[in-house]
XYZ file of C-alpha atoms in Angstrom:
248
model
C -28.203 85.682 77.727
C -25.282 87.707 79.129
C -27.544 90.763 79.561
C -30.210 88.597 81.170
C -27.684 87.123 83.612
C -26.352 90.571 84.545
C -29.860 91.884 85.050
C -30.589 88.891 87.204
C -27.504 89.601 89.313
C -28.559 93.242 89.766
C -32.070 92.140 90.727
C -30.674 89.697 93.288
C -28.427 92.375 94.767
C -31.306 94.859 94.963
C -33.540 92.231 96.560
C -30.831 91.326 99.047
C -30.288 94.989 99.901
C -34.023 95.546 100.385
C -34.111 92.448 102.575
C -31.215 93.692 104.701
C -32.790 97.161 105.014
C -36.118 95.619 105.954
C -34.401 93.363 108.473
C -32.544 96.330 109.996
C -35.781 98.330 110.203
C -37.515 95.446 111.937
C -34.612 95.127 114.370
C -34.720 98.859 115.087
C -38.488 98.777 115.521
C -38.156 95.763 117.816
C -35.419 97.437 119.810
C -37.476 100.629 120.025
C -40.483 98.678 121.278
C -38.337 96.955 123.883
C -36.889 100.281 125.019
C -40.353 101.855 125.214
C -41.566 98.902 127.247
C -38.558 99.205 129.563
C -39.209 102.923 130.016
C -42.865 102.243 130.702
C -41.995 99.637 133.294
C -40.815 102.002 135.986
C -40.184 99.974 139.125
C -39.085 96.345 138.889
C -40.765 93.438 140.636
C -39.867 90.590 142.964
C -40.362 87.176 141.388
C -40.758 84.732 144.266
C -40.404 81.004 143.632
C -41.310 78.358 146.195
C -41.571 74.596 145.982
C -40.983 71.432 147.974
C -37.480 69.999 147.725
C -37.092 68.071 144.464
C -39.811 69.858 142.483
C -37.284 71.570 140.186
C -37.119 75.082 141.625
C -33.317 75.217 141.710
C -33.035 74.216 138.048
C -35.725 76.696 137.003
C -34.019 79.450 138.988
C -30.763 78.725 137.174
C -32.519 78.794 133.786
C -34.114 82.153 134.578
C -30.792 83.644 135.630
C -29.038 82.330 132.523
C -31.596 84.032 130.254
C -29.787 87.335 129.812
C -32.689 89.299 128.330
C -34.665 88.777 131.538
C -31.945 90.581 133.504
C -32.921 88.900 136.781
C -30.856 89.445 139.914
C -30.865 86.679 142.510
C -31.395 87.871 146.061
C -28.562 86.771 148.364
C -29.794 85.828 151.833
C -27.945 86.683 155.006
C -27.321 83.948 157.549
C -25.657 83.423 160.913
C -24.736 79.861 159.949
C -21.069 78.932 159.705
C -19.803 79.034 156.129
C -19.114 75.641 154.561
C -15.846 75.045 152.718
C -17.631 74.917 149.345
C -19.473 78.215 149.890
C -18.395 81.712 148.880
C -19.411 84.691 150.986
C -21.633 87.012 148.962
C -22.386 84.337 146.375
C -24.194 81.568 148.215
C -25.008 83.619 151.316
C -23.795 86.712 153.088
C -22.431 85.359 156.351
C -22.942 87.688 159.296
C -22.891 87.520 163.090
C -25.972 86.996 165.221
C -25.632 90.550 166.533
C -25.589 91.934 162.977
C -28.620 89.831 162.084
C -30.568 91.020 165.109
C -29.731 94.615 164.212
C -31.127 94.121 160.692
C -34.215 92.329 161.968
C -35.022 94.757 164.762
C -34.425 97.736 162.476
C -36.968 96.485 159.913
C -34.245 95.927 157.340
C -35.238 92.355 156.476
C -38.090 91.562 154.095
C -38.382 88.127 155.673
C -36.496 85.982 158.140
C -36.605 82.613 159.855
C -34.740 80.542 162.389
C -33.755 77.056 161.195
C -31.934 74.609 163.475
C -30.651 77.438 165.637
C -29.378 79.520 162.703
C -30.988 82.677 161.337
C -31.688 83.355 157.661
C -33.182 86.434 156.042
C -33.615 88.580 152.927
C -32.105 92.067 153.331
C -34.392 94.837 152.125
C -31.840 97.380 150.834
C -30.289 95.349 147.957
C -33.790 94.406 146.760
C -34.961 98.025 146.835
C -31.892 99.163 144.903
C -32.559 96.687 142.089
C -36.290 97.442 141.914
C -35.654 101.196 141.824
C -33.479 100.622 138.745
C -36.487 99.102 136.962
C -34.951 95.628 137.163
C -36.357 92.447 138.652
C -35.228 90.503 141.702
C -35.545 86.725 141.990
C -36.240 85.302 145.451
C -35.928 81.611 146.275
C -37.777 81.350 149.607
C -40.324 79.098 151.333
C -44.008 79.756 151.997
C -43.331 81.355 155.394
C -40.886 83.832 153.876
C -43.312 84.492 151.034
C -46.074 85.425 153.482
C -43.767 87.894 155.231
C -42.749 89.544 151.947
C -46.374 89.864 150.864
C -47.218 91.559 154.152
C -44.426 94.110 153.689
C -44.285 94.607 149.909
C -47.324 93.027 148.271
C -47.401 95.501 145.369
C -43.880 94.506 144.292
C -44.251 90.733 144.683
C -45.284 88.068 142.172
C -45.473 84.671 143.850
C -45.248 81.314 142.084
C -45.451 77.839 143.569
C -43.902 74.910 141.697
C -45.627 71.539 142.134
C -44.218 68.106 141.243
C -46.336 66.018 138.839
C -46.805 63.353 141.533
C -45.475 62.358 144.947
C -43.907 59.261 143.393
C -42.014 61.406 140.911
C -40.932 63.673 143.754
C -39.578 60.668 145.643
C -37.791 59.438 142.518
C -36.117 62.812 142.012
C -34.937 62.907 145.614
C -33.600 59.360 145.309
C -31.788 60.174 142.058
C -29.905 62.936 143.838
C -28.243 60.268 146.000
C -27.669 62.909 148.658
C -29.915 61.713 151.492
C -30.583 58.553 153.450
C -34.013 56.890 153.012
C -35.227 58.226 156.380
C -34.200 61.761 155.387
C -36.073 61.396 152.089
C -39.186 60.285 153.987
C -38.862 63.367 156.193
C -38.518 65.616 153.142
C -41.645 64.075 151.607
C -43.611 64.721 154.786
C -42.408 68.321 154.759
C -43.343 68.539 151.077
C -46.954 67.593 151.833
C -47.189 70.435 154.334
C -45.683 72.903 151.841
C -47.933 71.745 148.991
C -51.012 72.499 151.101
C -50.001 76.188 150.941
C -50.512 76.456 147.184
C -53.554 78.719 147.575
C -51.357 81.431 149.077
C -49.620 82.014 145.734
C -50.518 84.123 142.697
C -49.616 81.323 140.284
C -49.131 77.571 140.481
C -47.189 75.572 137.887
C -46.982 71.778 137.703
C -43.438 70.878 136.687
C -44.123 67.774 134.613
C -42.018 69.145 131.736
C -39.090 71.457 132.506
C -39.196 73.475 129.266
C -42.965 73.993 129.461
C -42.690 75.113 133.070
C -39.879 77.500 132.152
C -42.005 78.927 129.341
C -44.812 79.409 131.848
C -42.505 81.353 134.169
C -41.432 83.643 131.339
C -45.050 84.211 130.299
C -46.001 85.144 133.864
C -43.099 87.576 134.141
C -43.993 89.250 130.835
C -47.689 89.523 131.719
C -46.996 90.952 135.165
C -44.951 93.775 133.664
C -47.933 94.714 131.503
C -50.328 95.102 134.429
C -51.750 98.620 134.389
C -51.289 98.983 138.139
C -47.588 98.156 137.862
C -46.829 100.202 134.720
C -49.198 103.102 135.474
C -46.584 105.806 135.978
C -44.599 105.023 132.847
C -47.707 104.518 130.720
C -49.242 107.786 131.969
C -46.159 109.739 130.875
C -46.150 108.008 127.486
C -49.883 108.638 126.924
C -49.433 112.305 127.827
C -46.717 112.664 125.190
C -48.796 110.671 122.720
C -51.844 112.912 123.116
C -49.654 115.992 122.855
C -48.571 115.075 119.333
C -50.100 117.035 116.454
């Protein structure tokens, strides 16, 4: 029985070693596949999220940014609005003068811009281009008007997604739970939401946020699928195929 026990111990150790080797090989293969996919990607893309206030866009944006393997960079808008005490320049917005904003706008250096209550807001082109050229993705949190402008200027780089609430009653409930606005302000937001919701046809994808985790999974699936589009990955795939066919 001693010999049998020793043999059993050896067998267990051999099995464990084979398991570890197999696991390491799978990890290496997985890492290699990820690296090949990254190389094939080439240029990154702009993931644009829009939704009426209260539909869950802010939470979904935070979840996307916290998922490290997605490596998403959030676009920081420029604005002429006065900085609030709770805001950090370069984190919440980049605060600039009206003259600086007009220079960016008139020079074609903004992907999109708008005037809201006498203040100007916009998405600077250069930081977005830098990220995309690195093969990484940029996340834009903008409304339907900004989305239309981006699509006019950089349609090939943009993937647009509109987030819908499951119902107007649920949207109202979410706004009320925030306890941030007066009832008349909530009514105004709901009226604005109806106008925004009517724009859903302008987007590549529409997700109904009736379950946060399911909606988040949908966003990740869209992002993965968009990177596999032949039109987007053509350059990297062409180089890989050329090497592949050159093998003997």
